[in-house]
CSV table of C-alpha atoms in Angstrom, one decimal:
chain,number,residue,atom,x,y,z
A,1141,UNK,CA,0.0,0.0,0.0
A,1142,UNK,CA,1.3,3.2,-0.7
A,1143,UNK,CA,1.3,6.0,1.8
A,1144,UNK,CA,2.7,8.6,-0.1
A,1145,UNK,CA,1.0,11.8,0.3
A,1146,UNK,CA,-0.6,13.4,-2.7
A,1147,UNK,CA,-0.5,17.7,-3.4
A,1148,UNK,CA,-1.5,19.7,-6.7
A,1149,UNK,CA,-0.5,23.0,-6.9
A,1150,UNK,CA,-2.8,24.7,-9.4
A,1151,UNK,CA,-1.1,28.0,-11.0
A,1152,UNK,CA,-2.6,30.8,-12.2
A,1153,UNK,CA,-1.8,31.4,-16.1
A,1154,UNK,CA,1.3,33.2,-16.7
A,1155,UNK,CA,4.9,32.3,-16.7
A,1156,UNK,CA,5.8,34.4,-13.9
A,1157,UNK,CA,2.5,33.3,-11.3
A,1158,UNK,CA,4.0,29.4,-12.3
A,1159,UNK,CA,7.6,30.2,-11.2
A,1160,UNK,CA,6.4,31.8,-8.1
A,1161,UNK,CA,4.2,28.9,-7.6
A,1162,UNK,CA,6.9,26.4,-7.7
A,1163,UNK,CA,7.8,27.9,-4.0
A,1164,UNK,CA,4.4,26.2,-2.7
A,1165,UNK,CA,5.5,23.1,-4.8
A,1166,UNK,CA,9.1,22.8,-3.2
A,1167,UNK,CA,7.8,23.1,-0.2
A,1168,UNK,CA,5.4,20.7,-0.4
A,1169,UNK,CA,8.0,18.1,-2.0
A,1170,UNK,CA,10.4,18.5,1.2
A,1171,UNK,CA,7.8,17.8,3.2
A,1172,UNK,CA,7.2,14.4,2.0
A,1173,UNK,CA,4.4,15.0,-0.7
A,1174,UNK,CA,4.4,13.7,-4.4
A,1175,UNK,CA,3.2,17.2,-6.2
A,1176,UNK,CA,1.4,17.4,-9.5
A,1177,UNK,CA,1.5,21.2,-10.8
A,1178,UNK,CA,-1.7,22.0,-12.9
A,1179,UNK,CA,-0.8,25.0,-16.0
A,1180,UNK,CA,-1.9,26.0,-19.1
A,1181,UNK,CA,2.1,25.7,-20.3
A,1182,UNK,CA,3.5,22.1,-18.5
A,1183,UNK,CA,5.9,21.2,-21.5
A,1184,UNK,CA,7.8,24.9,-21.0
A,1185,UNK,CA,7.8,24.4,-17.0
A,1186,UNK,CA,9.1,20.3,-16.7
A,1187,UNK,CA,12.3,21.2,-18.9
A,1188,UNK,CA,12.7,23.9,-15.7
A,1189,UNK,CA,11.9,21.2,-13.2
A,1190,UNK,CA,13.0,18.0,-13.6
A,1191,UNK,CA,11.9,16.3,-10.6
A,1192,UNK,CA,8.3,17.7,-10.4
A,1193,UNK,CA,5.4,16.5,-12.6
A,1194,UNK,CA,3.3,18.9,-14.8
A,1195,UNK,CA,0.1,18.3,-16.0
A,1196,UNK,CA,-2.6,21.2,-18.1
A,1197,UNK,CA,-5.1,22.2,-16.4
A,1198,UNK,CA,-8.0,20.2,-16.2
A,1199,UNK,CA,-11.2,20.8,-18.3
A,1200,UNK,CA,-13.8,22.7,-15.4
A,1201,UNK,CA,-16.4,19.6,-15.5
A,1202,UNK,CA,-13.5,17.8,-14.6
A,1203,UNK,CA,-12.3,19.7,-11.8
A,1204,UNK,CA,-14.1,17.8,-8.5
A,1205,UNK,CA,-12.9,14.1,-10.4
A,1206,UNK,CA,-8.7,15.7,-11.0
A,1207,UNK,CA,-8.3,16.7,-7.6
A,1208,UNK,CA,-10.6,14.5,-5.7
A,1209,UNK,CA,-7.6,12.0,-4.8
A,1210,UNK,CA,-4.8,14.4,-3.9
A,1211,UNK,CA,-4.7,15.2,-0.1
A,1212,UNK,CA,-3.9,18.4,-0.7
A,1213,UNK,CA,-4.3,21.1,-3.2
A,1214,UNK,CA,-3.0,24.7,-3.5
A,1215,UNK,CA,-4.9,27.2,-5.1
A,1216,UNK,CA,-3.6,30.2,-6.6
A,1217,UNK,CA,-6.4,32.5,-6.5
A,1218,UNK,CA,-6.6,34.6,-9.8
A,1219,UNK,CA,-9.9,35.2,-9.6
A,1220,UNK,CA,-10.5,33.1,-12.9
A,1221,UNK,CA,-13.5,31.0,-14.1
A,1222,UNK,CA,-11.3,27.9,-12.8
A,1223,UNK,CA,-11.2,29.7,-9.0
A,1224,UNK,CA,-15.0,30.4,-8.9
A,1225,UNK,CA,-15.8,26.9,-9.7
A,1226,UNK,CA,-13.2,25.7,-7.0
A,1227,UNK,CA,-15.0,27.8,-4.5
A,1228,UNK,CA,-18.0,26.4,-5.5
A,1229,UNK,CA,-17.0,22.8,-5.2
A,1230,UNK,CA,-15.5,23.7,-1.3
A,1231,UNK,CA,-18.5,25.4,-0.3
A,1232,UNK,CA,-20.8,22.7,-1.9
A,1233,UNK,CA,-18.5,20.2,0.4
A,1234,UNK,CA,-17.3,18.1,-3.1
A,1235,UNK,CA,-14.0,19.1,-2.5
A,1236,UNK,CA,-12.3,19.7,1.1
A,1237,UNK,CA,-8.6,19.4,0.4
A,1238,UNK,CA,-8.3,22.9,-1.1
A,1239,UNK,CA,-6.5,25.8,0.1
A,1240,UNK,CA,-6.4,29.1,-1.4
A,1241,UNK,CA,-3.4,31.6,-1.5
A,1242,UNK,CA,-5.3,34.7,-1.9
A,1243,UNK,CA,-3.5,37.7,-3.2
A,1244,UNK,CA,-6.2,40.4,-2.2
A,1245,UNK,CA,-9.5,40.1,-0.3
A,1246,UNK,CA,-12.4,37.8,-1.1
A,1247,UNK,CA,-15.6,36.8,0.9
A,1248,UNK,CA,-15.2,33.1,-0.3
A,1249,UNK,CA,-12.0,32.9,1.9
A,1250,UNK,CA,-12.1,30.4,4.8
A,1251,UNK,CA,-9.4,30.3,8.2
A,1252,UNK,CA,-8.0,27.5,6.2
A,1253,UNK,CA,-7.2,30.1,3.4
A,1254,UNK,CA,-4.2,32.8,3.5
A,1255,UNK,CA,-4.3,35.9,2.4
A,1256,UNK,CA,-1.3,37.5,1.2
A,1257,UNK,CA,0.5,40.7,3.3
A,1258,UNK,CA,0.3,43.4,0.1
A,1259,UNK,CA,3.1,45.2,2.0
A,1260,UNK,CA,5.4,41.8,1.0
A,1261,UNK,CA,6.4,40.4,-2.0
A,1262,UNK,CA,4.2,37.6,-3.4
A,1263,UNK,CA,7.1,35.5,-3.1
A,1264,UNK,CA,7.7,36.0,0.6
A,1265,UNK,CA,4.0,36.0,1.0
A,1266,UNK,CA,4.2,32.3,-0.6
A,1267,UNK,CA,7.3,31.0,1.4
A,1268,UNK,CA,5.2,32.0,4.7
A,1269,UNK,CA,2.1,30.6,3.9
A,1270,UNK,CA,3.6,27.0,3.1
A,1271,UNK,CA,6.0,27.6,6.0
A,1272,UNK,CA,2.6,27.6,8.4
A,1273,UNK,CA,0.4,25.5,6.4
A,1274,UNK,CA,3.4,22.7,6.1
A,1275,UNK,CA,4.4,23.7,10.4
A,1276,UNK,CA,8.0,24.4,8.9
A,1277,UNK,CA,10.4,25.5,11.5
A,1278,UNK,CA,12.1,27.5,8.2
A,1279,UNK,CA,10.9,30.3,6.0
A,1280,UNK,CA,11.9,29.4,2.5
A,1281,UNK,CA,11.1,31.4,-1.1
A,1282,UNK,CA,13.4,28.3,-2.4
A,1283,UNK,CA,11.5,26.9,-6.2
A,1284,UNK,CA,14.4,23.9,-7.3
A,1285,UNK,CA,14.6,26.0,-10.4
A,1286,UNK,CA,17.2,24.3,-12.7
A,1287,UNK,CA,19.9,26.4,-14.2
């Protein structure tokens, strides 16, 4: 039986919001998770990231079936189509793993949710949210991008 614990980190759409994601995704890796990364340009990212698995994201009716059997998933809020209907599928109880990194204010967050300090860089703001989501002793803005 395998125990290994199960994390998606979905990204928002650009380049730059993937990079920064990859923060959330080290993190998770060092703390013993297999991750799957979810955006719109995988092939561009895994030549970056060797050790991590990319996938596109998924189609939106297939949302609640992708992410059903990871035990975690990060969110990248972007306020998109794709966050609304992950919103909708925590507050309609089909999804409970998800946690959202919220870069500015929304009523759909929950205490499980963090919302970013705008007085800090998103990148800091990412390193301390996995640092108390994950109970790291370390603050870390580390990403394993290859160079």
């Amino acid at each position: 039986m395998d125990n290994t614990k199960k994390a998606a980190v979905i990204c928002a759409q650009g380049i730059g919001d993937g990079l920064l994601m990859m923060i959330a995704a080290c993190s998770l890796k060092k703390s013993g998770y297999e991750v799957t990364i979810f955006h719109n340009q995988p092939q561009e990212f895994s030549l970056l990231f060797e050790s991590y698995h990319f996938e596109t994201h998924p189609a939106y009716h297939a949302l609640e079936e992708t992410l059903r059997p990871f035990d975690l998933t990060i969110v990248q809020n972007d306020n998109s189509k794709r966050a609304f209907t992950l919103f909708d599928l925590r507050e309609q109880k089909k999804l409970s793993n998800l946690i959202f990194f919220l870069p500015t204010p929304t009523p759909k967050k929950t205490k499980e949710d963090f919302l970013f300090n705008n007085k800090l860089p998103v990148a800091s703001n990412i390193g301390s949210s996995c640092r108390k989501l994950l109970k790291l002793k370390n603050f870390s803005k580390e990403n394993d991008l290859i160079l």
